[in-house]
XYZ file of C-alpha atoms in Angstrom:
706
model
C 0.083 0.071 -0.019
C 1.332 3.532 -0.908
C 1.924 6.234 1.445
C 0.189 9.559 0.434
C 2.238 12.529 1.875
C 1.233 16.155 1.803
C 3.633 18.413 3.475
C 1.776 20.701 6.311
C 1.998 24.360 5.322
C 0.527 27.357 7.245
C -1.997 29.747 5.875
C 0.549 32.475 6.695
C 3.122 31.132 4.344
C 0.410 30.813 1.453
C -0.847 34.427 2.415
C 2.856 36.035 2.091
C 3.682 34.479 -1.057
C 0.240 35.490 -2.515
C 0.759 39.035 -1.649
C 4.438 39.524 -2.303
C 4.439 37.999 -5.981
C 0.616 38.382 -6.825
C -0.145 34.484 -7.143
C -3.219 32.768 -6.373
C -3.501 30.634 -3.395
C -3.224 27.145 -5.130
C -0.046 28.403 -6.674
C 1.613 29.712 -3.666
C 0.725 26.285 -1.735
C 2.527 24.528 -4.325
C 5.585 26.581 -4.037
C 5.318 26.345 -0.227
C 5.271 22.636 -0.262
C 8.179 22.317 -2.614
C 10.046 24.622 -0.578
C 10.195 27.306 -3.414
C 9.755 30.514 -1.273
C 12.957 32.598 -2.043
C 12.467 35.309 -4.622
C 15.540 34.224 -6.731
C 13.752 30.769 -7.087
C 10.269 31.779 -7.825
C 11.502 34.274 -10.375
C 12.147 31.380 -12.833
C 8.642 29.972 -12.492
C 6.807 33.325 -12.911
C 9.217 34.879 -15.508
C 10.247 33.614 -18.927
C 11.930 36.596 -20.371
C 15.537 36.285 -21.453
C 16.410 39.423 -19.405
C 16.564 37.058 -16.264
C 19.399 35.178 -17.748
C 22.490 35.598 -15.772
C 25.274 37.989 -17.150
C 27.930 36.159 -18.950
C 30.666 38.315 -17.426
C 29.896 36.673 -13.939
C 32.303 34.096 -15.151
C 35.571 35.760 -13.772
C 37.445 34.561 -16.992
C 34.984 35.328 -19.424
C 36.658 38.715 -20.332
C 39.754 36.862 -20.969
C 38.148 34.286 -23.111
C 36.418 37.128 -25.153
C 39.649 39.216 -25.649
C 41.802 35.953 -26.609
C 39.017 35.108 -29.205
C 38.845 38.817 -30.555
C 42.554 38.705 -31.043
C 42.399 35.604 -33.107
C 39.877 37.340 -35.214
C 42.143 40.224 -35.620
C 45.258 38.380 -36.412
C 43.578 35.876 -38.883
C 44.445 32.943 -36.631
C 43.134 29.413 -37.222
C 40.889 28.348 -34.402
C 39.749 24.619 -33.365
C 36.571 23.785 -31.501
C 37.001 20.616 -29.585
C 33.568 19.082 -28.717
C 31.861 16.056 -27.746
C 29.707 13.325 -29.504
C 26.389 13.545 -27.309
C 23.630 16.181 -27.634
C 25.149 18.587 -25.402
C 28.579 18.399 -27.130
C 26.832 18.580 -30.694
C 24.696 21.457 -29.851
C 27.619 23.266 -28.141
C 29.827 22.512 -31.342
C 27.110 23.872 -33.514
C 26.174 27.121 -31.932
C 30.054 28.114 -31.470
C 31.093 27.189 -34.930
C 28.246 28.973 -36.279
C 28.725 32.213 -34.576
C 32.602 32.116 -35.091
C 32.273 31.657 -38.493
C 29.670 34.615 -38.862
C 32.273 37.102 -37.482
C 34.914 36.096 -40.006
C 37.221 33.664 -37.730
C 38.868 30.873 -39.497
C 37.039 27.940 -37.675
C 37.181 24.067 -37.805
C 35.805 21.770 -35.309
C 36.464 18.158 -34.179
C 34.157 15.737 -32.186
C 35.083 12.289 -31.434
C 34.281 9.910 -34.482
C 33.930 5.987 -34.463
C 35.544 4.479 -31.377
C 37.578 7.613 -30.686
C 38.064 8.566 -26.880
C 36.014 11.494 -25.161
C 37.750 14.747 -24.711
C 40.842 16.279 -26.357
C 43.550 13.855 -27.843
C 47.260 14.562 -28.682
C 46.838 13.293 -32.400
C 44.405 16.042 -33.102
C 46.352 18.602 -31.252
C 49.645 17.730 -33.195
C 47.677 17.977 -36.486
C 46.152 21.173 -35.766
C 49.566 22.578 -34.739
C 50.939 21.294 -37.916
C 48.492 23.195 -39.812
C 49.660 26.347 -37.943
C 46.560 26.600 -35.722
C 46.931 28.744 -32.435
C 43.684 28.618 -30.438
C 41.604 25.841 -29.246
C 38.311 26.067 -27.579
C 36.978 23.185 -26.062
C 32.844 22.547 -25.621
C 31.291 20.152 -23.174
C 34.680 18.823 -22.521
C 38.121 19.911 -21.388
C 38.144 20.065 -17.849
C 39.793 16.778 -17.187
C 42.388 17.116 -20.124
C 45.396 18.826 -18.111
C 48.016 16.611 -19.898
C 46.548 17.227 -23.282
C 46.341 21.225 -22.679
C 49.944 20.941 -21.369
C 50.862 19.412 -24.659
C 49.082 22.089 -26.717
C 50.674 24.910 -24.803
C 54.107 23.490 -25.565
C 53.213 23.423 -29.216
C 52.216 27.362 -28.724
C 48.576 26.759 -28.834
C 46.422 28.615 -26.450
C 43.290 27.031 -25.141
C 39.920 27.996 -23.665
C 38.216 25.621 -21.827
C 34.239 25.797 -21.834
C 32.834 23.065 -19.843
C 30.226 22.038 -17.154
C 31.478 18.628 -15.973
C 32.738 18.046 -12.426
C 36.491 19.462 -12.082
C 39.356 17.166 -10.983
C 41.298 18.335 -7.992
C 44.133 19.560 -10.185
C 42.606 21.943 -12.819
C 44.404 22.340 -16.261
C 46.928 25.036 -16.089
C 47.975 27.682 -18.527
C 44.525 27.996 -19.942
C 41.291 30.235 -19.450
C 38.622 28.228 -17.879
C 34.835 28.899 -18.396
C 33.022 26.328 -16.022
C 30.351 26.927 -13.530
C 31.363 24.098 -11.442
C 34.888 25.369 -10.826
C 35.024 26.847 -7.255
C 36.109 30.333 -7.973
C 34.265 30.552 -11.363
C 32.000 33.492 -10.169
C 29.113 32.240 -11.806
C 25.844 31.860 -9.598
C 24.305 28.828 -10.884
C 26.328 25.622 -11.241
C 24.154 23.373 -13.146
C 23.930 24.417 -16.674
C 24.724 22.487 -19.846
C 27.912 22.682 -21.827
C 25.776 24.082 -24.672
C 24.796 26.811 -22.264
C 28.386 27.375 -21.238
C 29.041 28.004 -24.990
C 26.108 30.030 -25.402
C 27.200 32.389 -22.501
C 30.572 32.756 -24.506
C 28.447 33.875 -27.568
C 26.444 36.054 -25.533
C 29.904 37.782 -24.213
C 31.174 38.129 -27.589
C 28.174 39.799 -28.750
C 28.310 42.264 -26.028
C 31.958 42.876 -26.802
C 30.912 44.213 -30.270
C 28.953 47.118 -28.787
C 30.142 50.460 -27.500
C 30.257 49.723 -23.767
C 32.225 46.635 -23.550
C 34.903 47.261 -20.818
C 33.561 50.754 -20.219
C 32.700 51.844 -16.650
C 29.517 53.645 -16.389
C 27.844 55.446 -13.410
C 24.277 55.723 -12.402
C 23.807 58.594 -10.124
C 20.831 60.244 -8.202
C 20.921 62.959 -5.501
C 17.716 64.009 -3.758
C 16.543 65.668 -0.469
C 15.250 63.443 2.216
C 13.754 63.956 5.746
C 17.363 63.415 7.358
C 19.161 65.665 4.988
C 20.501 65.260 1.288
C 21.354 61.707 -0.036
C 23.869 60.680 -3.099
C 23.516 57.303 -4.477
C 25.940 56.098 -7.156
C 26.289 52.515 -8.669
C 29.052 51.572 -10.909
C 28.573 48.943 -13.828
C 31.167 47.336 -15.737
C 30.004 45.103 -18.555
C 26.482 45.446 -17.323
C 27.601 44.156 -13.996
C 27.160 46.166 -10.827
C 30.849 46.150 -9.496
C 30.820 49.085 -6.741
C 28.237 51.430 -5.211
C 28.548 54.176 -2.859
C 25.878 56.045 -0.721
C 26.322 59.396 1.306
C 23.313 60.333 3.156
C 22.523 62.543 6.347
C 24.210 65.317 4.315
C 23.651 69.172 5.312
C 24.393 72.200 3.424
C 28.194 73.152 2.522
C 29.796 69.695 2.196
C 33.049 69.625 0.460
C 33.179 67.415 -2.623
C 36.926 66.695 -1.589
C 35.838 65.240 1.823
C 33.809 62.295 -0.008
C 34.818 59.568 -2.073
C 32.812 60.909 -5.060
C 35.696 62.413 -7.283
C 37.499 59.186 -7.092
C 34.637 56.837 -7.599
C 33.240 58.998 -10.711
C 36.568 59.635 -12.184
C 36.791 59.117 -15.972
C 33.461 57.610 -16.164
C 30.037 58.198 -18.168
C 27.459 59.569 -15.608
C 23.807 59.015 -16.017
C 20.906 60.062 -14.115
C 17.075 59.463 -14.081
C 15.765 62.959 -13.518
C 18.727 65.408 -14.445
C 16.908 68.529 -13.470
C 16.393 67.270 -9.945
C 19.627 65.748 -9.599
C 21.542 68.540 -10.520
C 19.357 70.976 -8.209
C 20.467 68.686 -5.228
C 23.967 68.568 -6.033
C 24.040 72.255 -6.311
C 22.559 72.642 -3.059
C 24.724 70.085 -1.655
C 28.234 71.545 -3.113
C 27.388 74.846 -4.445
C 28.225 76.222 -7.689
C 31.775 75.624 -7.693
C 31.474 71.884 -8.642
C 29.884 70.766 -11.944
C 28.604 67.345 -12.904
C 28.817 66.115 -16.618
C 25.843 64.166 -16.590
C 23.229 62.563 -19.291
C 19.523 61.911 -18.392
C 18.538 58.402 -19.393
C 14.947 58.472 -18.894
C 13.943 60.033 -22.251
C 16.140 57.406 -23.957
C 14.896 54.440 -22.169
C 11.197 55.717 -22.633
C 11.804 55.506 -26.490
C 12.309 51.675 -25.861
C 10.072 51.345 -22.978
C 7.565 54.002 -23.110
C 5.490 53.379 -19.524
C 8.433 54.477 -17.863
C 8.498 58.020 -19.313
C 6.811 59.731 -16.600
C 7.973 57.541 -13.454
C 10.101 59.074 -10.755
C 12.878 56.903 -9.440
C 10.874 56.042 -6.339
C 8.057 54.780 -8.735
C 10.485 52.992 -10.780
C 11.503 51.001 -7.720
C 7.893 50.139 -6.675
C 7.120 48.808 -10.331
C 10.448 47.157 -10.852
C 9.855 43.550 -11.758
C 13.297 42.158 -10.687
C 13.165 44.089 -7.436
C 10.192 42.180 -6.406
C 12.185 38.962 -6.602
C 15.436 40.760 -4.787
C 15.154 40.156 -1.217
C 18.503 42.100 -0.614
C 17.682 45.264 -2.286
C 19.946 47.837 -0.652
C 20.300 50.804 -2.883
C 17.509 53.453 -4.065
C 18.989 52.826 -7.424
C 18.182 49.271 -7.620
C 15.108 50.088 -10.024
C 17.381 52.472 -11.924
C 20.001 49.530 -12.432
C 17.155 47.229 -13.458
C 15.650 49.266 -16.100
C 19.087 50.476 -17.401
C 19.906 46.641 -18.035
C 16.619 46.127 -19.484
C 16.969 48.923 -21.535
C 20.249 47.471 -22.967
C 18.936 43.810 -23.428
C 16.191 45.522 -25.449
C 18.693 47.121 -27.756
C 20.685 43.891 -28.040
C 17.558 41.919 -29.019
C 16.966 43.993 -31.899
C 20.497 43.099 -33.052
C 20.877 39.744 -31.967
C 17.174 38.265 -31.593
C 17.118 36.209 -34.831
C 20.357 34.376 -34.204
C 19.812 33.943 -30.364
C 16.272 32.432 -31.263
C 18.190 29.536 -33.296
C 20.875 28.832 -30.857
C 18.368 28.868 -27.733
C 16.337 25.851 -29.237
C 19.907 23.990 -29.185
C 20.491 25.167 -25.631
C 17.184 24.094 -24.265
C 17.512 20.618 -25.835
C 20.976 20.164 -24.323
C 19.568 21.109 -20.850
C 17.124 18.259 -21.453
C 19.622 15.923 -22.835
C 22.157 16.055 -20.002
C 19.335 16.004 -17.437
C 19.932 19.391 -15.899
C 17.741 20.276 -12.848
C 14.901 22.148 -14.431
C 15.594 25.037 -12.004
C 16.933 28.631 -12.270
C 17.739 29.624 -15.823
C 17.420 26.112 -17.124
C 13.854 26.911 -17.062
C 13.940 29.794 -19.509
C 16.295 27.958 -21.825
C 13.892 24.994 -22.175
C 10.599 27.136 -22.123
C 12.243 29.404 -24.717
C 13.066 26.657 -27.043
C 9.710 24.955 -26.717
C 7.814 28.279 -27.299
C 9.940 28.778 -30.442
C 9.370 25.286 -31.728
C 5.796 25.353 -30.852
C 5.397 28.484 -32.817
C 6.495 26.926 -35.904
C 9.842 28.444 -35.970
C 12.052 25.264 -35.310
C 15.476 25.753 -36.663
C 16.986 24.026 -39.698
C 17.838 20.454 -38.945
C 15.304 20.214 -36.126
C 12.395 20.676 -38.373
C 13.268 17.489 -40.503
C 13.828 15.578 -37.674
C 10.603 16.596 -35.872
C 8.811 15.880 -39.170
C 10.010 12.338 -39.340
C 9.230 11.742 -35.488
C 5.533 12.762 -36.020
C 6.205 15.756 -33.641
C 4.989 18.674 -35.821
C 1.413 19.937 -35.582
C 1.026 19.316 -32.021
C 1.857 20.702 -28.741
C 5.290 19.694 -27.991
C 6.567 19.275 -24.286
C 9.813 18.533 -22.834
C 8.771 15.046 -22.510
C 8.316 14.856 -26.128
C 11.943 16.089 -26.742
C 13.395 13.946 -24.173
C 11.872 10.667 -25.473
C 12.001 11.234 -29.270
C 14.018 13.906 -30.635
C 17.009 13.822 -28.126
C 17.582 9.917 -28.502
C 17.514 10.374 -32.435
C 20.291 12.956 -32.084
C 22.246 11.020 -29.380
C 22.063 7.790 -31.574
C 24.506 9.640 -34.134
C 27.133 9.802 -31.320
C 26.489 6.443 -29.852
C 27.130 4.728 -33.336
C 30.190 6.885 -34.012
C 28.626 9.364 -36.478
C 28.046 12.525 -34.404
C 29.054 14.702 -37.402
C 25.685 13.768 -38.942
C 23.797 15.869 -36.284
C 26.230 18.827 -36.631
C 25.912 18.796 -40.494
C 21.827 18.545 -40.477
C 21.757 21.642 -38.050
C 24.522 23.556 -40.194
C 23.377 22.687 -43.778
C 21.549 25.415 -45.763
C 20.385 23.139 -48.518
C 16.892 21.621 -47.503
C 17.207 18.601 -49.891
C 20.670 17.534 -48.318
C 19.041 18.037 -44.638
C 16.358 15.627 -45.766
C 18.921 13.045 -46.744
C 20.927 13.494 -43.468
C 17.386 13.256 -41.589
C 17.044 9.959 -43.086
C 20.379 8.580 -41.922
C 19.764 9.944 -38.378
C 16.380 8.032 -38.150
C 17.920 4.898 -39.576
C 20.801 5.080 -36.969
C 18.234 5.453 -34.383
C 16.210 2.416 -35.396
C 19.622 0.434 -35.154
C 20.521 2.233 -31.663
C 17.236 0.496 -30.622
C 18.141 -2.800 -31.900
C 21.541 -2.740 -30.097
C 19.827 -1.658 -26.864
C 17.455 -4.726 -26.959
C 20.507 -7.099 -27.713
C 22.550 -5.502 -24.964
C 19.878 -5.735 -22.466
C 19.470 -9.369 -23.419
C 23.028 -10.044 -22.960
C 23.398 -8.442 -19.496
C 20.149 -9.019 -17.922
C 21.425 -12.414 -16.231
C 24.728 -11.069 -14.958
C 23.174 -7.896 -13.715
C 20.760 -9.710 -11.529
C 23.632 -11.962 -10.044
C 25.712 -8.628 -9.385
C 22.710 -6.874 -7.914
C 22.050 -9.754 -5.713
C 25.787 -9.948 -4.677
C 26.652 -6.586 -4.171
C 23.395 -5.160 -3.192
C 24.421 -1.464 -3.453
C 25.842 -1.334 -6.692
C 24.991 -3.168 -10.044
C 28.426 -4.101 -12.250
C 28.289 -5.556 -15.627
C 31.118 -6.421 -17.809
C 30.053 -7.513 -21.251
C 32.564 -7.223 -23.759
C 30.372 -8.008 -26.818
C 27.947 -5.164 -26.392
C 28.251 -2.017 -28.428
C 29.992 0.905 -26.963
C 27.351 3.331 -27.743
C 24.545 1.852 -25.781
C 26.520 1.088 -22.274
C 25.368 4.476 -20.656
C 21.699 3.448 -21.649
C 22.219 0.066 -20.088
C 23.378 1.607 -17.018
C 20.499 3.865 -16.829
C 18.050 0.985 -17.415
C 19.895 -0.992 -14.406
C 19.845 1.865 -12.204
C 15.965 2.289 -12.739
C 15.434 -1.468 -12.219
C 17.300 -1.922 -9.219
C 17.492 1.546 -7.698
C 21.110 1.424 -7.159
C 24.015 3.128 -9.176
C 25.096 0.900 -12.073
C 28.127 0.497 -13.988
C 28.480 -1.070 -17.510
C 31.912 -2.092 -19.118
C 32.498 -3.115 -22.478
C 35.736 -3.619 -24.719
C 36.374 -1.473 -28.026
C 39.390 -3.740 -28.827
C 41.841 -6.036 -27.246
C 43.567 -3.229 -25.547
C 40.860 -0.665 -24.343
C 37.726 -1.023 -22.208
C 35.213 1.561 -21.609
C 32.577 1.925 -19.001
C 29.516 4.338 -18.176
C 28.165 4.852 -14.756
C 24.934 6.067 -13.808
C 23.940 6.837 -10.199
C 21.097 7.537 -7.759
C 20.250 7.890 -4.061
C 23.039 10.297 -3.365
C 26.222 8.648 -4.470
C 28.203 11.056 -6.705
C 29.756 9.377 -9.848
C 33.056 11.289 -10.175
C 33.790 11.053 -6.591
C 33.108 7.147 -6.635
C 35.322 6.705 -9.752
C 38.179 8.834 -8.132
C 38.930 6.047 -5.954
C 40.131 4.011 -9.203
C 41.949 6.943 -11.080
C 45.341 4.898 -10.932
C 43.428 2.397 -13.012
C 41.970 4.474 -15.602
C 43.184 6.194 -19.057
C 40.707 8.966 -18.226
C 37.481 9.556 -16.660
C 35.070 12.343 -15.849
C 31.329 13.361 -15.857
C 28.728 14.509 -13.601
C 27.195 13.750 -10.177
C 24.943 11.409 -11.850
C 26.552 10.284 -15.058
C 30.159 9.778 -15.782
C 32.378 7.770 -18.044
C 35.889 6.092 -18.016
C 38.282 4.138 -20.058
C 41.079 1.900 -19.089
C 43.482 -0.830 -20.472
C 42.090 -4.211 -20.761
C 44.553 -5.545 -18.628
C 43.429 -3.376 -15.724
C 39.933 -4.506 -15.934
C 40.130 -7.300 -13.594
C 41.563 -5.322 -11.008
C 38.993 -2.594 -11.496
C 36.191 -5.173 -10.888
C 37.765 -6.473 -7.731
C 38.207 -2.823 -6.499
C 34.677 -1.687 -7.280
C 33.321 -5.003 -5.560
C 35.427 -3.886 -2.543
C 34.192 -0.354 -2.352
C 30.804 -1.387 -2.807
C 30.661 -2.680 0.834
C 31.373 0.777 1.948
C 28.663 2.554 -0.060
C 25.981 4.540 1.772
C 23.082 5.210 -0.197
C 20.162 7.399 0.624
C 16.841 5.669 1.668
C 14.568 5.849 -1.263
C 10.858 4.831 -0.776
C 8.865 3.879 -3.920
C 5.606 3.687 -1.733
C 5.936 7.351 -1.035
C 3.603 9.611 -3.098
C 4.495 13.311 -2.674
C 1.402 15.403 -2.968
C 1.495 19.160 -4.068
C -2.169 20.234 -3.321
C -5.327 18.597 -2.451
C -8.196 19.748 -4.693
C -11.964 19.906 -4.326
C -13.642 18.038 -7.371
C -14.974 21.489 -8.601
C -11.444 22.419 -9.242
C -10.828 19.617 -11.779
C -11.398 21.491 -14.948
C -9.441 23.160 -17.669
C -8.349 25.970 -15.504
C -5.985 23.467 -13.946
C -3.735 23.700 -17.255
C -2.850 27.264 -16.101
C -1.341 25.674 -12.923
C 0.423 22.774 -14.798
C 1.754 24.999 -17.451
C 3.254 27.366 -14.786
C 5.430 24.727 -13.438
C 6.531 23.214 -16.870
C 8.920 22.037 -17.940
C 8.971 18.788 -15.610
C 12.174 16.807 -15.283
C 14.937 16.703 -13.366
C 14.510 18.423 -9.793
C 11.206 19.581 -10.884
C 8.718 16.558 -10.814
C 5.240 16.460 -12.524
C 2.544 18.113 -10.348
C 0.815 15.467 -8.225
C -2.941 16.218 -6.860
C -5.233 14.700 -4.654
C -9.190 14.717 -4.679
C -11.481 12.913 -2.224
C -14.857 11.437 -2.601
C -15.098 10.759 -6.355
C -17.573 8.298 -7.670
C -16.700 5.626 -10.184
C -19.531 5.507 -12.744
C -18.040 3.352 -15.429
C -14.833 1.914 -16.647
C -13.223 0.298 -19.757
C -10.238 -2.115 -19.986
C -7.946 -1.146 -22.731
C -4.594 -2.025 -24.367
C -3.389 -5.383 -26.067
C -0.345 -5.828 -23.701
C -0.018 -8.494 -21.010
C -0.725 -5.842 -18.237
C -3.838 -4.123 -19.538
C -4.606 -0.467 -18.534
C -7.976 0.873 -16.926
C -9.957 3.769 -18.114
C -12.546 5.066 -15.596
C -15.108 7.617 -15.606
C -15.651 9.592 -12.281
C -18.638 11.679 -11.199
C -17.297 14.875 -9.453
C -20.893 16.090 -8.891
C -20.757 18.524 -11.275
C -19.169 16.580 -14.538
C -17.638 13.329 -15.645
C -13.896 12.979 -15.346
C -11.984 10.706 -17.251
C -9.064 8.868 -15.534
C -6.327 6.734 -17.150
C -4.715 4.026 -14.613
C -1.729 2.413 -16.460
C -1.353 -1.402 -15.932
C -4.328 -1.468 -13.408
C -6.988 -3.635 -15.377
C -6.590 -6.090 -12.422
C -7.614 -3.690 -9.713
C -11.295 -3.210 -11.014
C -13.651 -5.506 -9.246
C -11.080 -6.428 -6.882
C -9.923 -3.485 -5.087
C -12.892 -1.132 -6.108
C -15.952 -1.336 -8.147
C -18.461 0.698 -10.102
C -20.388 2.719 -7.634
C -17.601 2.948 -5.152
C -16.499 6.450 -4.078
C -12.672 6.722 -4.003
C -9.888 9.033 -3.101
C -7.604 9.534 -5.963
C -4.030 10.725 -6.226
C -3.154 11.937 -10.002
C -1.416 13.824 -12.384
C -3.181 16.102 -15.060
C -2.464 15.766 -18.823
C -4.043 16.965 -22.183
C -5.633 14.489 -24.249
C -5.560 15.518 -27.797
C -7.616 13.747 -30.500
C -8.440 15.069 -33.715
C -7.297 18.484 -32.754
C -9.594 18.712 -29.806
C -7.474 19.062 -26.328
C -9.498 17.672 -23.150
C -8.447 17.140 -19.569
C -7.433 13.863 -18.471
C -6.170 12.593 -14.987
C -3.620 9.699 -14.769
C -4.181 7.804 -11.764
C -1.147 7.173 -9.267
C -3.024 5.300 -6.722
C -6.639 4.796 -5.610
C -8.015 4.282 -2.246
C -11.768 3.037 -1.752
């Protein structure tokens, strides 16, 4: 019997969220139960504008990366992008290659083909050096390639690492590193994809093409308050607040030399919101001997954002959408800063929106493919990608694949992409031909894209067959391993295809609810393995125990890979089995159903879609909303499906209307656990049922209690 768990929350919690963020009580209660109560977290559920993405220059070394790339452009250098074979690596390589080529850089790319290993390799570096190459940019790899980077440096090649994998204890030296997981990266959100990191680099390069790159500007306001005059200044550099100063309780006759203003404002462009009032206050504070050279921004901003034309700075603060989510607002200029950055974003959109629209479709795909947590800016990436694709503007390459996967002319969800499009693109890398996916995304000729799309779909069919074969070959030994080790499942099967070992590990983890490792051999000398984890065990940390046996290894907390000499394989098995004895896994109770909200029967209607859509996209760290309703009457049923475990389609009476419910694999429950005429309590998800273009609400039962 399953446990229904609905976390207790208080009316005050719900009321506070409703008042602060202007949301209804049902939405507020779901936020409270999911412990999404901080403004910086709620923002990414209530807002989807690109304005809310983090500034790329928050990466401490982003400016260095931009300058090095611009130098390469100016000097006509040869540049190589080094990517990976999975969806994240394919999309990263595509968008960076596309952008660098568009600005005139002599650019080529390299991704692992056939049985080539993940990450940088010496052969490619030597070949690039022989061709007079001088700059390598890695995407979705590189952070674990210290020796290879050192070799490149010896050959006079500079390296920029853009990656998102867990860094090793010893970072690569003599290179520029853009990786949110590096401890001193400066970036506020660690869990973005490799493609998102590449997109951040592109954003920074685009900003560098504008007039204000590396320019310090100052926003200034002076006013009279109850406690005397007050001066606020905020300094921005690359659209980031880097310094601020406030002087308050000022009386008449203050000498400017007695303040920090002269040094603070030296050599900067100074902008005001209301120039007349600000200069009047400054004159009353410092007298006529001091003159400030300022420029009023309000009229310029009003041309782009008309509603602000007649607002005072106080009113601007009150209406600032960003300020609503900022729990640490400390300056009277916060609203000014926010509207200035929004204004700048609008200007940039006019120049770059069409290109970003194409790139962000791939960034959204990468977030789903690499199972990034659907929190923070990942929500904007995925929602934006879905919005563009569903508007009929899918980018070249994706359009052809979506057509063959029968995903056009319907509302595509994150789940659709994860279960259909992403596996098809991944199949090219798994079967050693990732260049096909890059080609289809770059190819301008429609007929050629159609030819490539057919090849990709063919590879995906082959991938499915290889998974079936591998599943059959590994099932017996997997069962034996699980029974023996209990806390980990380890399978070594030398005859399965290298491209599906990650999928087999995922299947084993889902089946046994323990971390799983699948190993195969690509030849007589080299074995490769893939690990998938759960219940709190971190992959890279676990694998680090066996580092001396590996040729290389790396990855994320929940997924990682490695290679090693076949001669080390037996020793690795022994050490993993020994290590399994001391693994501590978090408890995982499959019988627990966590309920987001209890709904009266009258709430079960199309209005629920508004709530369900608000919390989209669903996936990692953002599970599908689960509701509970009580005292619903079964008025009819139908057994459906031709599989061994048939499904149950129920009709319930809510008192106002009939409610359709699907209960998958539960046909045996009717007339045993409940019958027609019974009143039941129901735990369920809400989904759209689309038939002949008509969209209706359908519940999917998770559990029923009579």
